[in-house]
Coordinates of C-alpha atoms and ligand atoms in Angstrom, one line a residue:
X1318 CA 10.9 -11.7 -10.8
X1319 CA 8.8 -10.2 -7.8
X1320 CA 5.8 -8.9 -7.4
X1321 CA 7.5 -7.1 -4.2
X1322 CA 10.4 -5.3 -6.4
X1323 CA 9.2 -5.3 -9.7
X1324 CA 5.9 -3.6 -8.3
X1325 CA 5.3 -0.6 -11.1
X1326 CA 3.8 1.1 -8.0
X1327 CA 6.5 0.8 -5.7
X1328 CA 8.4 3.5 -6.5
X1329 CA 5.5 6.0 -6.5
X1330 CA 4.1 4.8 -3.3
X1331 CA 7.6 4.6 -1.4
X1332 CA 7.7 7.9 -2.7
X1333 CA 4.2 9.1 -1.7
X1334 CA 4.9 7.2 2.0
X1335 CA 7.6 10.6 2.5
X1336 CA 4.7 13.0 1.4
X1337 CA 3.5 15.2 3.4
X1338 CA 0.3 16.4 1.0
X1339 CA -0.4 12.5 -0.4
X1340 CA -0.9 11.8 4.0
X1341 CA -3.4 14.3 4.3
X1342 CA -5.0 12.8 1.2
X1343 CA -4.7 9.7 2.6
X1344 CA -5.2 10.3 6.4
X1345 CA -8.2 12.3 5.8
X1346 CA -10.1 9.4 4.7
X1347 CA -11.9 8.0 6.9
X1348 CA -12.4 5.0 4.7
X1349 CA -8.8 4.6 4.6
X1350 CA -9.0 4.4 9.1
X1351 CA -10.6 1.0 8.5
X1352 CA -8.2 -0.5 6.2
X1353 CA -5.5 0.7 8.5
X1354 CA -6.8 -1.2 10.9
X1355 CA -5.9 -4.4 9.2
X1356 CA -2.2 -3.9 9.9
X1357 CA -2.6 -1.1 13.1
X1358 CA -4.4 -2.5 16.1
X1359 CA -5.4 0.9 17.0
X1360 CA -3.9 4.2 18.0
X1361 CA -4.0 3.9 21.8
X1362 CA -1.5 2.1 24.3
X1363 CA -4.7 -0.1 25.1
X1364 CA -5.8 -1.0 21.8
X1365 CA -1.8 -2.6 21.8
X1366 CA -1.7 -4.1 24.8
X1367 CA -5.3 -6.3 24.2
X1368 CA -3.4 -7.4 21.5
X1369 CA -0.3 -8.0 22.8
X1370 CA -3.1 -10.3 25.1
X1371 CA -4.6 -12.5 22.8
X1372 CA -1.5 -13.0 21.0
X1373 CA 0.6 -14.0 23.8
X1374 CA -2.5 -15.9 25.1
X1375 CA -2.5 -18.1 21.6
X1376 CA 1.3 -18.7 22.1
X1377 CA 2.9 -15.6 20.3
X1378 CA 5.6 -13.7 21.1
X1379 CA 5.5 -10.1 20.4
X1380 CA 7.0 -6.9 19.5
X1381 CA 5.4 -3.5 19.5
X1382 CA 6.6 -0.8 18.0
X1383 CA 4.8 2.7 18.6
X1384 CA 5.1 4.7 15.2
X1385 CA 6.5 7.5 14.1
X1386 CA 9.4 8.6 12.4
X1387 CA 9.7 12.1 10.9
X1388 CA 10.1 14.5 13.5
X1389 CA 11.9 17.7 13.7
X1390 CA 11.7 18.4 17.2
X1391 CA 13.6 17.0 20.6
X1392 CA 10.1 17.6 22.0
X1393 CA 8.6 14.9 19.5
X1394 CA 11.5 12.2 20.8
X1395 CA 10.6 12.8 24.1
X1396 CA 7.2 12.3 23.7
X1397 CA 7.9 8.6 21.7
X1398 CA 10.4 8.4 24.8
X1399 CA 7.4 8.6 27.0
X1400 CA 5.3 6.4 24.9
X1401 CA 7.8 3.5 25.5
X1402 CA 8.4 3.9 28.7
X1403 CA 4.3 3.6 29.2
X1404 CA 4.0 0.4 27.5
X1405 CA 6.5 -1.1 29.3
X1406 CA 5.3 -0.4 32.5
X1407 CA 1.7 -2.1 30.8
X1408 CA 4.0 -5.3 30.1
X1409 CA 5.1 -5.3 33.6
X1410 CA 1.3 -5.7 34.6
X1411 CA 0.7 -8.2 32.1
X1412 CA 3.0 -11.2 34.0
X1413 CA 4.6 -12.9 30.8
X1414 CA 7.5 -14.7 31.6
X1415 CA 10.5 -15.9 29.5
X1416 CA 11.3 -19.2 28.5
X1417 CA 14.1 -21.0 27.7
X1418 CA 15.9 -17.9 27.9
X1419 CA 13.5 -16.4 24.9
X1420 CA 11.6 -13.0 26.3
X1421 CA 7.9 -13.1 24.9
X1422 CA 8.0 -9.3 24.9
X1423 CA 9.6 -6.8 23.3
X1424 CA 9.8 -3.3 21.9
X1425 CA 11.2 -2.6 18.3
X1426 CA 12.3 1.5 18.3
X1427 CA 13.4 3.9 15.1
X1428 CA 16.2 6.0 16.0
X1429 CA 15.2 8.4 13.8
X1430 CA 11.7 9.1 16.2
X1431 CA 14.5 8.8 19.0
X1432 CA 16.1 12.0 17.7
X1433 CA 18.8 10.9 15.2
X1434 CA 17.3 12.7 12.3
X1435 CA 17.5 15.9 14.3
X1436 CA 21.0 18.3 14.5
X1437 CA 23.2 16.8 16.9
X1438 CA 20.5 13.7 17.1
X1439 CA 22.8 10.7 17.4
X1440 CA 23.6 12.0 20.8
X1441 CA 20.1 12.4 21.6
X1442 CA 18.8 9.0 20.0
X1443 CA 21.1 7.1 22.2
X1444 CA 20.8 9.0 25.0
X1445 CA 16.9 8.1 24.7
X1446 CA 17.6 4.5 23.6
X1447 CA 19.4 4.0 26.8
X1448 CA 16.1 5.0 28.7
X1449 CA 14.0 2.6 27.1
X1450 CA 16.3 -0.2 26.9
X1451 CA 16.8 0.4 31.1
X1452 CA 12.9 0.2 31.7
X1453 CA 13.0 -2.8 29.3
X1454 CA 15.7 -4.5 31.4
X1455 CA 13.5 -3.9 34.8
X1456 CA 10.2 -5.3 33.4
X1457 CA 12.2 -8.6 31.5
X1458 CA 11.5 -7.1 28.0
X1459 CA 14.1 -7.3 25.0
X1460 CA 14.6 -4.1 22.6
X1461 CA 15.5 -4.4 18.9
X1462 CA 16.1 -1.0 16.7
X1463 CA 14.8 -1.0 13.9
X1464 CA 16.7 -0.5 10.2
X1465 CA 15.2 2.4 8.0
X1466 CA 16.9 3.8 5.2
X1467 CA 20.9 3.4 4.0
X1468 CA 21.2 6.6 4.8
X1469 CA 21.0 6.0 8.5
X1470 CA 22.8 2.5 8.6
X1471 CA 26.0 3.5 9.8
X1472 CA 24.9 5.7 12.7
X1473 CA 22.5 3.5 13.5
X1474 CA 24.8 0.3 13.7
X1475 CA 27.2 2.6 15.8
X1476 CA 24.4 3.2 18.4
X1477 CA 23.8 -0.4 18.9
X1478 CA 27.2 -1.2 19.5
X1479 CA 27.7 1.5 22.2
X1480 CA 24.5 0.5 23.5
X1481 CA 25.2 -3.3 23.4
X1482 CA 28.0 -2.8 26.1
X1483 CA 25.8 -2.1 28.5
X1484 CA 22.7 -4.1 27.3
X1485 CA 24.3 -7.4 25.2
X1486 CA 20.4 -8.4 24.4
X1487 CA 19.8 -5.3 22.3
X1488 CA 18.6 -6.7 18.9
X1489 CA 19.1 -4.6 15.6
X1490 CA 17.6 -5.5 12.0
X1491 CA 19.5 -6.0 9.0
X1492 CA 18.1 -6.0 5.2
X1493 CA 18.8 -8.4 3.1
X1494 CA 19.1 -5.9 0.0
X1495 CA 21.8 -3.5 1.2
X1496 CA 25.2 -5.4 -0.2
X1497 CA 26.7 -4.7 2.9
X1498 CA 24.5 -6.9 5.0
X1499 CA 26.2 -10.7 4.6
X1500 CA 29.2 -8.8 6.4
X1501 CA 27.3 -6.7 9.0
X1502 CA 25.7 -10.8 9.4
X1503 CA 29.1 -11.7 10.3
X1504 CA 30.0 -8.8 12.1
X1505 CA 27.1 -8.7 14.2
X1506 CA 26.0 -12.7 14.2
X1507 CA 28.5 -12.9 18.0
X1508 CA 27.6 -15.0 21.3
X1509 CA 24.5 -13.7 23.0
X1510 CA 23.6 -11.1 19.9
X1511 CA 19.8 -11.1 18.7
X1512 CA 19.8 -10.0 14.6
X1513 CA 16.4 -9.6 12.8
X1514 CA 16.9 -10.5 9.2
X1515 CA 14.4 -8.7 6.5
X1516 CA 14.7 -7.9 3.4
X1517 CA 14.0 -4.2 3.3
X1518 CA 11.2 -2.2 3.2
X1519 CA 13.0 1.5 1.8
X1520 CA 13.8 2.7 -2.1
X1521 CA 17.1 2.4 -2.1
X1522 CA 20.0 2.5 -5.2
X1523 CA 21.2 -0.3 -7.0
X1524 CA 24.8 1.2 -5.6
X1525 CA 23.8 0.1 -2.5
X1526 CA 21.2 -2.2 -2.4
X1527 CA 20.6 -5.2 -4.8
X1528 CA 17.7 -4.7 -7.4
X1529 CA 14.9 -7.6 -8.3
X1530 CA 13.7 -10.3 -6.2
X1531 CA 16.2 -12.6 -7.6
X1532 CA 19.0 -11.2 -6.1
X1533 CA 17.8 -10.1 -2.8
X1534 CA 16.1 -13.5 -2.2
X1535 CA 20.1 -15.1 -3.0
X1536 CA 21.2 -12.2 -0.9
X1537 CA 18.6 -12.8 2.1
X1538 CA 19.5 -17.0 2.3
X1539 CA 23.2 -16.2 2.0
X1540 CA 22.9 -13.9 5.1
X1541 CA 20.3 -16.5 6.9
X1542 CA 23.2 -19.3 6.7
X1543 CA 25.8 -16.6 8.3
X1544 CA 22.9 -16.2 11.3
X1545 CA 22.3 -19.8 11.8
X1546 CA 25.7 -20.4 11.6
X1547 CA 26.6 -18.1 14.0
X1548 CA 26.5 -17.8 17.7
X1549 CA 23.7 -15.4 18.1
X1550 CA 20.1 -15.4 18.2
X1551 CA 18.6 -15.3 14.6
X1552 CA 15.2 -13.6 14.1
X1553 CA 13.5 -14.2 10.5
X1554 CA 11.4 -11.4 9.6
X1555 CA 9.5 -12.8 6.5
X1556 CA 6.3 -13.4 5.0
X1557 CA 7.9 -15.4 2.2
X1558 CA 7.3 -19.0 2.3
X1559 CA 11.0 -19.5 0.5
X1560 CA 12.8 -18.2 3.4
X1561 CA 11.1 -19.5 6.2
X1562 CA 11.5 -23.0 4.7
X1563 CA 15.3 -22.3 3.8
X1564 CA 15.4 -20.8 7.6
X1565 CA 14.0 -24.0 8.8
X1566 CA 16.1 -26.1 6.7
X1567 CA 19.3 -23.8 7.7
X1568 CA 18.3 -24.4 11.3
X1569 CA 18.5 -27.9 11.3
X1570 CA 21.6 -28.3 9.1
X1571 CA 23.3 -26.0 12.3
X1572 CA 21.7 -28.1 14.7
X1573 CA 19.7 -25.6 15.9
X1574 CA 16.6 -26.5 18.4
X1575 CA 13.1 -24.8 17.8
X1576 CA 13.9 -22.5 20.8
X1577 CA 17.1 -20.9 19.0
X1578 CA 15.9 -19.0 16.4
X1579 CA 12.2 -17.4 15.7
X1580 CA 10.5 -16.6 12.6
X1581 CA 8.8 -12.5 13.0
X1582 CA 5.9 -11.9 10.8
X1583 CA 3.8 -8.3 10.5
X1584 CA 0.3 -8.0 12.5
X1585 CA -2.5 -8.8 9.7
X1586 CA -0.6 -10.6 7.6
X1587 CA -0.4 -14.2 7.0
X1588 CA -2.3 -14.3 10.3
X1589 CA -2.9 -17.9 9.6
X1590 CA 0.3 -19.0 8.6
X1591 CA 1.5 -17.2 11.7
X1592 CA -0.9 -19.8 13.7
X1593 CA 0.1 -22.8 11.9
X1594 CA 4.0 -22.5 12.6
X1595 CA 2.8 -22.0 16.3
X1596 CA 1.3 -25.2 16.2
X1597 CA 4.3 -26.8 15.2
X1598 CA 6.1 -25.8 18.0
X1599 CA 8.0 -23.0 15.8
X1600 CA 9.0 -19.3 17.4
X1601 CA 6.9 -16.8 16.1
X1602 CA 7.1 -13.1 17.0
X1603 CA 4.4 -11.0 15.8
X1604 CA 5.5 -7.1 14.7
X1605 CA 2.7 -5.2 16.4
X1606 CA 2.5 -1.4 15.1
X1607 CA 0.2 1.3 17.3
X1608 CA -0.4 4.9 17.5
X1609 CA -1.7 7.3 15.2
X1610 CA 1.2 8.1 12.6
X1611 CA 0.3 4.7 11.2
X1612 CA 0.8 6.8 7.4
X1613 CA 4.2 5.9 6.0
X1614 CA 4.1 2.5 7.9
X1615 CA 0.6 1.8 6.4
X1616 CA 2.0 3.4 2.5
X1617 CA 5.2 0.6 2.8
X1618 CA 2.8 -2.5 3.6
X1619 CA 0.8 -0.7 0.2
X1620 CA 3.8 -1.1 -1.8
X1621 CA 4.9 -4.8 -0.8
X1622 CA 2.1 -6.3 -2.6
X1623 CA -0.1 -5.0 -5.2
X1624 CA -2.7 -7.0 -4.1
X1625 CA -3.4 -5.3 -0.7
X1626 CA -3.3 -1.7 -3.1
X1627 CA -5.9 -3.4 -5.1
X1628 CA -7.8 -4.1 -2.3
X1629 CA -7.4 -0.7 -1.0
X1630 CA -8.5 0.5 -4.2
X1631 CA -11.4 -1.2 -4.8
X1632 CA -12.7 -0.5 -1.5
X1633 CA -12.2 3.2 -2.4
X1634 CA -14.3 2.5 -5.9
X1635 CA -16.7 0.7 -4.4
X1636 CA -17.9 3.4 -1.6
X1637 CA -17.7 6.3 -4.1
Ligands
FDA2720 P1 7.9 -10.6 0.0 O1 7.6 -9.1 0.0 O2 8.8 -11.1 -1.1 O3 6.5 -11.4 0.0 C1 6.5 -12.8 0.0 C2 5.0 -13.2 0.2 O4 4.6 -12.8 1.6 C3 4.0 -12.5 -0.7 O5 3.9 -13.2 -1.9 C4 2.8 -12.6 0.1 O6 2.2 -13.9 0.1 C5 3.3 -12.3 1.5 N1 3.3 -10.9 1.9 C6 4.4 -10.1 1.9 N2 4.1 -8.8 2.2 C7 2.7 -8.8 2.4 C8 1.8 -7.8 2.7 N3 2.2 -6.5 3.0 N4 0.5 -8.1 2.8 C9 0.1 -9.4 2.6 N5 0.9 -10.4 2.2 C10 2.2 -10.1 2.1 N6 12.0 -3.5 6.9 C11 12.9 -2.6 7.1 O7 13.4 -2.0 6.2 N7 13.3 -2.3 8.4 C12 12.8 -3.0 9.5 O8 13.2 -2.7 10.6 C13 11.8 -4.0 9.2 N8 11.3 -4.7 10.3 C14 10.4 -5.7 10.0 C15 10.0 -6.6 11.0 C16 9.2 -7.7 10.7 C17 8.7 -8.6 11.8 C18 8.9 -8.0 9.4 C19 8.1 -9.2 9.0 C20 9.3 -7.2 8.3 C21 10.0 -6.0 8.6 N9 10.5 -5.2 7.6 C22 11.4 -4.2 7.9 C23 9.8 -5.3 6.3 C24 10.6 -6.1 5.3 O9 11.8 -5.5 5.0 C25 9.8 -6.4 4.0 O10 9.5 -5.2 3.4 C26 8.5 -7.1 4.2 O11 8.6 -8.1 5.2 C27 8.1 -7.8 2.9 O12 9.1 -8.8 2.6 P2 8.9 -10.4 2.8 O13 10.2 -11.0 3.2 O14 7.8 -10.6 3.7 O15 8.6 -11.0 1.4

C-alpha cells in the first residue's frame, strides 16, 4: 500500500490545508517561508519568470500557475485575472518558441480563483478564462485548467468544453482516483485535445474516488493506455517512477514519438529525475507555483509524502 494514501497524516493535513486558523499558524512562521521555498520559487511575477529562465534554458517546458483558490469576492478573480494576464505579457518578452507543434509555455488556472466558487461564478470563471486563454493565444502560450475537488468536476469539465470551441488547445487535468476518469479519458482523449493525467491531490470518498494506492495506481495506467491510445496530446503528471515507465512503455506500444506526449513533474521535486528524462530526449513540463497564497498548495505537497512532513518537522525541532 502507499505511503501517499495510507499516510496516517493525510487526512489531518488535507484537512488542515482548508483551515483558516492552522494557515496563520503555519504562515506566520517565518521558518516555514524557507521550506516553502523548496516547492514556491517566490511570491513575485519575477521570482517566476527567472525560473521559468533557467528552466527553459536547461531544456524544460513549463507551466506556471499563480496561486490561490478560496476567494469570496469577484474583486479577488479579477485580481488573479490580472495576474495572468501579466505573466503572459513577461512570456511574450522572453522569445520561446514552439517546437514540433509542442508550446514550451504555459499557464495552468483554478476556476475556483477564476470565480466559480462564488454565487453565479461559473459565468464569471469562464467569462475570465476566456480572457486569459485570448492573451495566451496572442503571445503562443497553451492554458490547462486545473482539477480540484469532485465537487467542482462537472462544472469545471463543462467550462472546458465551452471554452474548447473557441480555443481546441485548452488542456484540462483529470485524476486518476475519481472512478469517473477512464470515461472522461475517453471522452476527452479527441484529435488535437491536450489531457494532464494525475492522480489526485484532494480527500475525496470512496463513493467517488478509489481508496489505497493499489487501486488508483491500476486506475491511473488504465486511463494512461485510453490517452496514449487516443488521438490527443497526453500530459503525465507524476513523480512515480511506475507510471512514467508504464507511460513510456504505453507510448511506444502506440507508436508514439518522444514529441507526442510529455511527462509534468512539480517544481522541487525529483528535480534530478526531471533532468535526466531531459537528457534522454523525453518531454518534460515543470509545474511552477508563485505568489503568496502558497498555504494549501504547500499543506497538499505535506501530505503526499511523509517524508517531506518529517523534514518539515525536524527543521521546526531543531530551531526551537
Ligand atoms: P505518489 O504520490 O504515489 O509518489 C510516488 C513517488 O514520487 C514517491 O515515492 C516519491 O519518490 C515521489 N514524490 C511524490 N510526491 C512527492 C513530494 N511531494 N515530494 C517529494 N517526492 C515526492 N492534483 C490535482 O488534484 N489536480 C491538479 O490539477 C494537479 N496538477 C498537477 C500537476 C502536476 C504537473 C503534477 C506533477 C501533479 C499535479 N497534481 C494535481 C498532484 C497529483 O494529483 C498528486 O497529488 C501528486 O503528483 C503526487 O502523486 P504522484 O503521482 O507524484 O505519486
Amino acid at each position: 500500500m502507499s505511503l501517499t494514501l495510507t499516510n496516517p497524516l493525510r487526512p489531518a493535513l488535507l484537512a488542515a490545508a482548508r483551515s483558516h486558523r492552522m494557515e496563520r499558524i503555519v504562515s506566520g512562521s517565518t521558518l516555514t517561508r524557507t521550506l516553502v521555498a523548496r516547492f514556491v520559487p517566490g511570491a513575485a511575477e519575477t521570482a517566476a519568470v527567472e525560473a521559468v529562465t533557467r528552466l527553459v534554458q536547461a531544456g524544460r517546458f513549463v507551466s506556471v500557475d499563480y496561486l490561490g483558490e478560496d476567494i469570496s469576492h469577484p474583486d479577488e478573480a479579477e485580481q488573479t485575472v490580472q495576474a495572468y494576464l501579466s505573466l503572459l505579457r513577461a512570456y511574450g518578452k522572453l522569445d520561446v518558441r514552439a517546437d514540433d507543434g509542442v508550446r514550451p509555455l504555459e499557464v495552468s488556472i483554478k476556476l475556483s480563483a477564476l470565480g466559480q466558487s462564488l454565487p453565479g461564478g461559473e459565468e464569471l470563471a469562464l467569462t475570465n478564462a476566456r480572457l486569459v486563454c485570448a492573451a495566451a493565444e496572442e503571445v503562443g502560450a497553451w492554458v490547462n485548467v486545473d482539477a480540484e475537488d469532485h465537487t467542482t468536476t462537472d462544472s469545471t469539465l463543462a467550462i472546458v468544453r465551452e471554452l474548447r470551441r473557441e480555443f481546441p488547445s485548452l488542456a484540462t487535468v483529470l485524476q486518476a482516483y475519481l472512478h469517473r476518469t477512464e470515461a472522461d479519458c475517453r471522452e476527452l482523449s479527441g484529435p488535437g485535445s491536450r489531457i494532464r493525467l494525475c492522480k489526485g491531490a484532494y480527500q475525496e470518498p470512496s463513493e467517488v474516488a478509489f481508496q489505497g494506492r493499489d487501486a488508483v495506481d491500476a486506475s491511473y495506467q488504465r486511463c494512461l493506455k485510453v490517452l496514449m491510445d487516443g488521438a490527443g496530446y497526453p500530459m503525465v503528471a507524476s513523480h512515480d517512477p511506475r507510471m512514467v515507465e508504464a507511460a513510456q512503455a504505453y507510448a511506444t506500444e502506440a507508436g508514439r514519438g518522444h514529441a507526442e506526449f510529455e511527462i509534468q513533474m512539480l517544481y522541487g521535486i525529483r528535480d534530478a529525475e526531471q533532468t535526466r528524462l531531459v537528457a534522454d530526449g523525453v518531454h518534460v513540463r515543470t509545474y511552477v507555483p508563485f505568489g503568496d497564497d502558497w498555504y494549501g498548495y504547500f499543506m497538499r505537497r505535506l501530505a503526499e509524502r511523509p517524508a517531506n512532513l518529517l523534514f518539515f518537522l525536524r527543521s521546526l525541532l531543531t530551531r526551537s
